[in-house]
PDB file of N, CA and C in Angstrom:
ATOM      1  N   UNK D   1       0.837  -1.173   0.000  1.00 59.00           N
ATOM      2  CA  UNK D   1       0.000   0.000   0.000  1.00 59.00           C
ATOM      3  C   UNK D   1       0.890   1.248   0.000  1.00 59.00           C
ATOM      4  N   UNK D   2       0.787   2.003  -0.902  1.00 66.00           N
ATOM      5  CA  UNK D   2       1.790   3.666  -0.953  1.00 66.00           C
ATOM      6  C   UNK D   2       0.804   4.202   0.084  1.00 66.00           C
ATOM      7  N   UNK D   3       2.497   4.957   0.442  1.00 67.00           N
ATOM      8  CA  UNK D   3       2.026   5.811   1.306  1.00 67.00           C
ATOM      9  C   UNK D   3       1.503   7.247   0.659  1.00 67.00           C
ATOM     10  N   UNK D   4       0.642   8.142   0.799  1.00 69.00           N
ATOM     11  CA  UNK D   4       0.323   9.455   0.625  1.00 69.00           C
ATOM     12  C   UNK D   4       1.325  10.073   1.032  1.00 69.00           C
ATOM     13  N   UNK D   5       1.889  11.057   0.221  1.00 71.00           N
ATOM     14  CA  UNK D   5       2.717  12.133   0.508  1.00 71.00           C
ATOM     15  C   UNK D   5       1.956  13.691   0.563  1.00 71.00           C
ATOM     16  N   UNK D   6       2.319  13.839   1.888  1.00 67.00           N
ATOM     17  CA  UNK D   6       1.375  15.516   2.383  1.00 67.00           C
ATOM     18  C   UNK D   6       2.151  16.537   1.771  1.00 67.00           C
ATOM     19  N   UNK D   7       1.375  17.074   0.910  1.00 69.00           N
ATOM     20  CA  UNK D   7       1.986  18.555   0.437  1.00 69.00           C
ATOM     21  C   UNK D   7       1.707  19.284   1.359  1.00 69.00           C
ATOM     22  N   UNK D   8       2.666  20.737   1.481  1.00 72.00           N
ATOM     23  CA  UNK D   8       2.393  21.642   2.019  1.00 72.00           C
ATOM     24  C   UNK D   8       1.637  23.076   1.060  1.00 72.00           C
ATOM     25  N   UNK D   9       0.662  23.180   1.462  1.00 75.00           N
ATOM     26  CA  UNK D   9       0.212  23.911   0.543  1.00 75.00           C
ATOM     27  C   UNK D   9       0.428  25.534   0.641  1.00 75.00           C
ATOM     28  N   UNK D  10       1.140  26.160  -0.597  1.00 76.00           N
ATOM     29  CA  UNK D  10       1.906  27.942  -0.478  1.00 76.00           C
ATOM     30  C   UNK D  10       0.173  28.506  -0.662  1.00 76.00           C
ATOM     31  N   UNK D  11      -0.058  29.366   0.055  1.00 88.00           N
ATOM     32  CA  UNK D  11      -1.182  30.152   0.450  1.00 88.00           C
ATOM     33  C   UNK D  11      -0.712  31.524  -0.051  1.00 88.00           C
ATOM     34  N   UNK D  12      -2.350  31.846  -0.643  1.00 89.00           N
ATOM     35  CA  UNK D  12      -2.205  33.309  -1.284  1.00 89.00           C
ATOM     36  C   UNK D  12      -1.061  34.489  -0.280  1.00 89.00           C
ATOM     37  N   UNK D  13      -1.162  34.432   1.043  1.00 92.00           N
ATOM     38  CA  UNK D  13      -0.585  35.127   2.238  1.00 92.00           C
ATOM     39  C   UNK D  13       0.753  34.780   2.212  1.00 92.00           C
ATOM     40  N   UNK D  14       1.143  33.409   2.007  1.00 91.00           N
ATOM     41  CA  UNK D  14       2.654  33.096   1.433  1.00 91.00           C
ATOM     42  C   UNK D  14       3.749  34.153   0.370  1.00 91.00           C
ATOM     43  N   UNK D  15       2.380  33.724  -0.798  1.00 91.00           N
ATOM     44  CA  UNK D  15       3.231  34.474  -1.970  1.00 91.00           C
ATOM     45  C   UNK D  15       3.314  36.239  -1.517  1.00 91.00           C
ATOM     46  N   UNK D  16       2.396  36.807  -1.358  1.00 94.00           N
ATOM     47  CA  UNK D  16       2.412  38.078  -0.605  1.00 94.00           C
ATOM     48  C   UNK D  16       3.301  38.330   0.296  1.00 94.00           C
ATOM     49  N   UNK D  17       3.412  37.563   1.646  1.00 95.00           N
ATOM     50  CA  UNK D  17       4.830  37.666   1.904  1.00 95.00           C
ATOM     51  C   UNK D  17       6.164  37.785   1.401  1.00 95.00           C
ATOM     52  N   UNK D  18       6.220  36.977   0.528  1.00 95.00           N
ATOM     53  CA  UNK D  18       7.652  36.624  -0.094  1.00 95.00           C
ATOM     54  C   UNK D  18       7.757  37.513  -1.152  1.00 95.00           C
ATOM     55  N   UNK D  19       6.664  38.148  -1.863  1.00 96.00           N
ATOM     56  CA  UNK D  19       7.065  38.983  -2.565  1.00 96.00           C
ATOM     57  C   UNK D  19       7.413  40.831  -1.733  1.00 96.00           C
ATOM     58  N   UNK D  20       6.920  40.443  -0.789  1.00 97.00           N
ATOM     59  CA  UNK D  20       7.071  42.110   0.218  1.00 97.00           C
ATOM     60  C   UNK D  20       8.617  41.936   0.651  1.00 97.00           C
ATOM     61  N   UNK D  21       9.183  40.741   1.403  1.00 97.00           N
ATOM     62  CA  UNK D  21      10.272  40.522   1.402  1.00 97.00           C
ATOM     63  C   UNK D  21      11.414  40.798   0.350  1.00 97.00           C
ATOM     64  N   UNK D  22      11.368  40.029  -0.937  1.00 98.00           N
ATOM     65  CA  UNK D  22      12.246  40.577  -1.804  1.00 98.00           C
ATOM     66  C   UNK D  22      12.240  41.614  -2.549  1.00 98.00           C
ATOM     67  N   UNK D  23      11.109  42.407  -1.779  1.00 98.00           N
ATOM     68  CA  UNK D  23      10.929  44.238  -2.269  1.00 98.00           C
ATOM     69  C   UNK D  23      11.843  44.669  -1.158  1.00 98.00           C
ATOM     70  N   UNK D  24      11.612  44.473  -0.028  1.00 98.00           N
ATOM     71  CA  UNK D  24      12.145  45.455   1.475  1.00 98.00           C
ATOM     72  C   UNK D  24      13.894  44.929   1.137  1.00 98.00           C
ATOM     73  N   UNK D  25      14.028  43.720   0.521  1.00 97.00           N
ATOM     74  CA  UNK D  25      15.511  43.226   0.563  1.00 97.00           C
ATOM     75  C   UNK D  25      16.272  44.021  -0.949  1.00 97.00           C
ATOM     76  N   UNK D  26      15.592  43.845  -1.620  1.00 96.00           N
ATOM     77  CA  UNK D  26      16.129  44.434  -2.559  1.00 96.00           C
ATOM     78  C   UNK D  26      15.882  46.169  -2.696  1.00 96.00           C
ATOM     79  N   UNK D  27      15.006  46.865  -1.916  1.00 96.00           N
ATOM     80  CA  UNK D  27      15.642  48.297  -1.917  1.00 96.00           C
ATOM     81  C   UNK D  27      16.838  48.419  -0.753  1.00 96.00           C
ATOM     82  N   UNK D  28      16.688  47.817   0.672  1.00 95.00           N
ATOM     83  CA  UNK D  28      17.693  47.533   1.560  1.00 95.00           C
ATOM     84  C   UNK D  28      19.157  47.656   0.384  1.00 95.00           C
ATOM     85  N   UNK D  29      19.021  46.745  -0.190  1.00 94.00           N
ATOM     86  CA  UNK D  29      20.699  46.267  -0.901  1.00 94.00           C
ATOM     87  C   UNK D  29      20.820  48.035  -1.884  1.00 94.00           C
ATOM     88  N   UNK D  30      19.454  48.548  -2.763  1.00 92.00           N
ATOM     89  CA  UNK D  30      19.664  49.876  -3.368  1.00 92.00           C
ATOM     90  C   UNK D  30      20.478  50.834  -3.022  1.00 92.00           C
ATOM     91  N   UNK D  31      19.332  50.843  -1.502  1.00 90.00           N
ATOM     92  CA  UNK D  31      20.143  52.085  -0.206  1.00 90.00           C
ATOM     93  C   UNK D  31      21.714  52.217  -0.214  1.00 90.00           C
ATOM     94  N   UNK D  32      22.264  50.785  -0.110  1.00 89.00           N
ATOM     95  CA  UNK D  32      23.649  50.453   0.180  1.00 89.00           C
ATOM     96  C   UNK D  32      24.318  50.447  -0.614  1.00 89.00           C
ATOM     97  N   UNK D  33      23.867  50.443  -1.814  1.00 89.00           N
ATOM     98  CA  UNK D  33      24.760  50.406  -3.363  1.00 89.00           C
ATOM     99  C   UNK D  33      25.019  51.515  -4.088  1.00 89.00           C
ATOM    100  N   UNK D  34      24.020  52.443  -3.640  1.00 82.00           N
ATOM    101  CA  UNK D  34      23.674  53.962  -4.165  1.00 82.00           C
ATOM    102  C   UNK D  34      24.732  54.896  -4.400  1.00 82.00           C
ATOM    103  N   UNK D  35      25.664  54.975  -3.338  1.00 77.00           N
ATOM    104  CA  UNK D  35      27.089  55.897  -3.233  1.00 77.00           C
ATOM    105  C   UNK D  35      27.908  55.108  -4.898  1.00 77.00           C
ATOM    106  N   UNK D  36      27.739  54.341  -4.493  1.00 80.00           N
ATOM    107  CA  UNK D  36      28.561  53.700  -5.911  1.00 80.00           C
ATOM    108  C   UNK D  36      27.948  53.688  -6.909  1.00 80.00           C
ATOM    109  N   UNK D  37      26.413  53.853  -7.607  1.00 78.00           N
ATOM    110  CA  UNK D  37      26.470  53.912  -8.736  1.00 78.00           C
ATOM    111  C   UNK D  37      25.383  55.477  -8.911  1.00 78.00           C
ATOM    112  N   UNK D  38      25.899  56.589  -8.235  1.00 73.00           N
ATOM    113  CA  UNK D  38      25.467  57.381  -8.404  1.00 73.00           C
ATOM    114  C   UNK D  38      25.774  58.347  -9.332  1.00 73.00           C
ATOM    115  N   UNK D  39      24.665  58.583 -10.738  1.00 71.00           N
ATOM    116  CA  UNK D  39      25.017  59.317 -11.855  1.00 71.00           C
ATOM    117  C   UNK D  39      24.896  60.475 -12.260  1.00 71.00           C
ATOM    118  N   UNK D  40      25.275  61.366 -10.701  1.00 71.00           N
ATOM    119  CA  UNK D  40      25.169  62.459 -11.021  1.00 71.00           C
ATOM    120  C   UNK D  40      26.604  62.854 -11.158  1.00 71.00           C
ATOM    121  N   UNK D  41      26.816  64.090 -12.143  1.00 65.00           N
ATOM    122  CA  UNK D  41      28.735  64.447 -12.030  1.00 65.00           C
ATOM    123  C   UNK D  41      29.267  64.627 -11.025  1.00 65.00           C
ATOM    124  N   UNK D  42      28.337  65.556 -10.155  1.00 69.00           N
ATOM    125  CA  UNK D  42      29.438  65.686  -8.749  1.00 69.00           C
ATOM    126  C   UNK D  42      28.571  64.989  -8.018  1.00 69.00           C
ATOM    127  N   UNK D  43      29.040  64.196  -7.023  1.00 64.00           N
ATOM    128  CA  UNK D  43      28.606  63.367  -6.207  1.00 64.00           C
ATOM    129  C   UNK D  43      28.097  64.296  -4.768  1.00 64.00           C
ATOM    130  N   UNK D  44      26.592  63.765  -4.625  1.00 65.00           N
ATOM    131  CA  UNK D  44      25.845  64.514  -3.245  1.00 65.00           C
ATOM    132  C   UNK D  44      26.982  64.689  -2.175  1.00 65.00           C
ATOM    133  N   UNK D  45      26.655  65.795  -1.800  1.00 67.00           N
ATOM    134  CA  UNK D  45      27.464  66.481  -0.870  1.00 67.00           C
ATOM    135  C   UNK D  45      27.506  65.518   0.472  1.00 67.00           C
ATOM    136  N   UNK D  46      28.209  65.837   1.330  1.00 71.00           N
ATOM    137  CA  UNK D  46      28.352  65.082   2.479  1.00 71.00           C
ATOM    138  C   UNK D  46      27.799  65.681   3.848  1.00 71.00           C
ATOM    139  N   UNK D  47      27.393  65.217   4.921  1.00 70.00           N
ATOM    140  CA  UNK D  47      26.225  65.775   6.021  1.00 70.00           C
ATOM    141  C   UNK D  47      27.545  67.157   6.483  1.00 70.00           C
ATOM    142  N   UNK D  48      28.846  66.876   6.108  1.00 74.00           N
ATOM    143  CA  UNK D  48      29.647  68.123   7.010  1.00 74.00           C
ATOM    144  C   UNK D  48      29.317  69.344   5.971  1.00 74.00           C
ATOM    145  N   UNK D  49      29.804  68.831   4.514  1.00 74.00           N
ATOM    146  CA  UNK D  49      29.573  70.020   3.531  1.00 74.00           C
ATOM    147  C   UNK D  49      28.474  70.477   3.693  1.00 74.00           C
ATOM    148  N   UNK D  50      27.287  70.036   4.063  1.00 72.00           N
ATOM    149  CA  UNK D  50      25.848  71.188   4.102  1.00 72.00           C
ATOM    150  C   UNK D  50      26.272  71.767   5.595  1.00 72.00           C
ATOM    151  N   UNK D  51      26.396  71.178   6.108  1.00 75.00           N
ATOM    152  CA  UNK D  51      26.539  71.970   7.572  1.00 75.00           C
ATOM    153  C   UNK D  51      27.519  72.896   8.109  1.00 75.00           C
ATOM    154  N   UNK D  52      28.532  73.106   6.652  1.00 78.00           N
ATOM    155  CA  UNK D  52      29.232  73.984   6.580  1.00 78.00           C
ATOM    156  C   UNK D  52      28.789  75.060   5.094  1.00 78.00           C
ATOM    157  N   UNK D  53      27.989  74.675   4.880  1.00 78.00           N
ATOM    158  CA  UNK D  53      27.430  75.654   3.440  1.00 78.00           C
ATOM    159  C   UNK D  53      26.219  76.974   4.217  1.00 78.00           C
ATOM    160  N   UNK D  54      25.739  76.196   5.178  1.00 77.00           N
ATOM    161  CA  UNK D  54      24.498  76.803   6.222  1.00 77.00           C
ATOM    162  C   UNK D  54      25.175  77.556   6.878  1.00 77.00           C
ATOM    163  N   UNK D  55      26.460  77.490   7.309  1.00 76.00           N
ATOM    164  CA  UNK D  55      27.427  78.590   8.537  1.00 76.00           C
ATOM    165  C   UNK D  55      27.398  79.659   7.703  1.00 76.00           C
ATOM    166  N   UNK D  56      27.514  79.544   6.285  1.00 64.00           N
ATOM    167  CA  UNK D  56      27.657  81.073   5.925  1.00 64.00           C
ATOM    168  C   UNK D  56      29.217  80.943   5.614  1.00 64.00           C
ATOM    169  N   UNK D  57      30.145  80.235   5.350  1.00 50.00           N
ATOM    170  CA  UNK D  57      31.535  79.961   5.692  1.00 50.00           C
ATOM    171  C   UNK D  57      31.614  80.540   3.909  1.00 50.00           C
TER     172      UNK D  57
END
């Protein structure tokens, strides 16, 4: 007599998960990659350069 093999069944709430996940993971990795492939000519200023552009210097 075979035995039955129990699937586990992926639920609409599954795929929804897993697709929110490799959204939050893959802008996560964006955030972190950004300094390096940023295409502007001069590269965004840095938190000291504004805070020395605001002194009036």
């Amino acid at each position: 007599m075979p035995v039955k093999e129990k699937k586990d069944k992926f639920s609409i709430f599954d795929a929804i998960a897993c697709a929110v996940g490799i959204l939050v993971t893959g802008f996560i990795v964006f955030i972190l990659i950004w300094p390096l492939i940023d295409p502007t000519p001069e590269r965004s200023s840095t938190i000291q350069e504004n805070i020395e552009s605001l002194g009036g210097k």
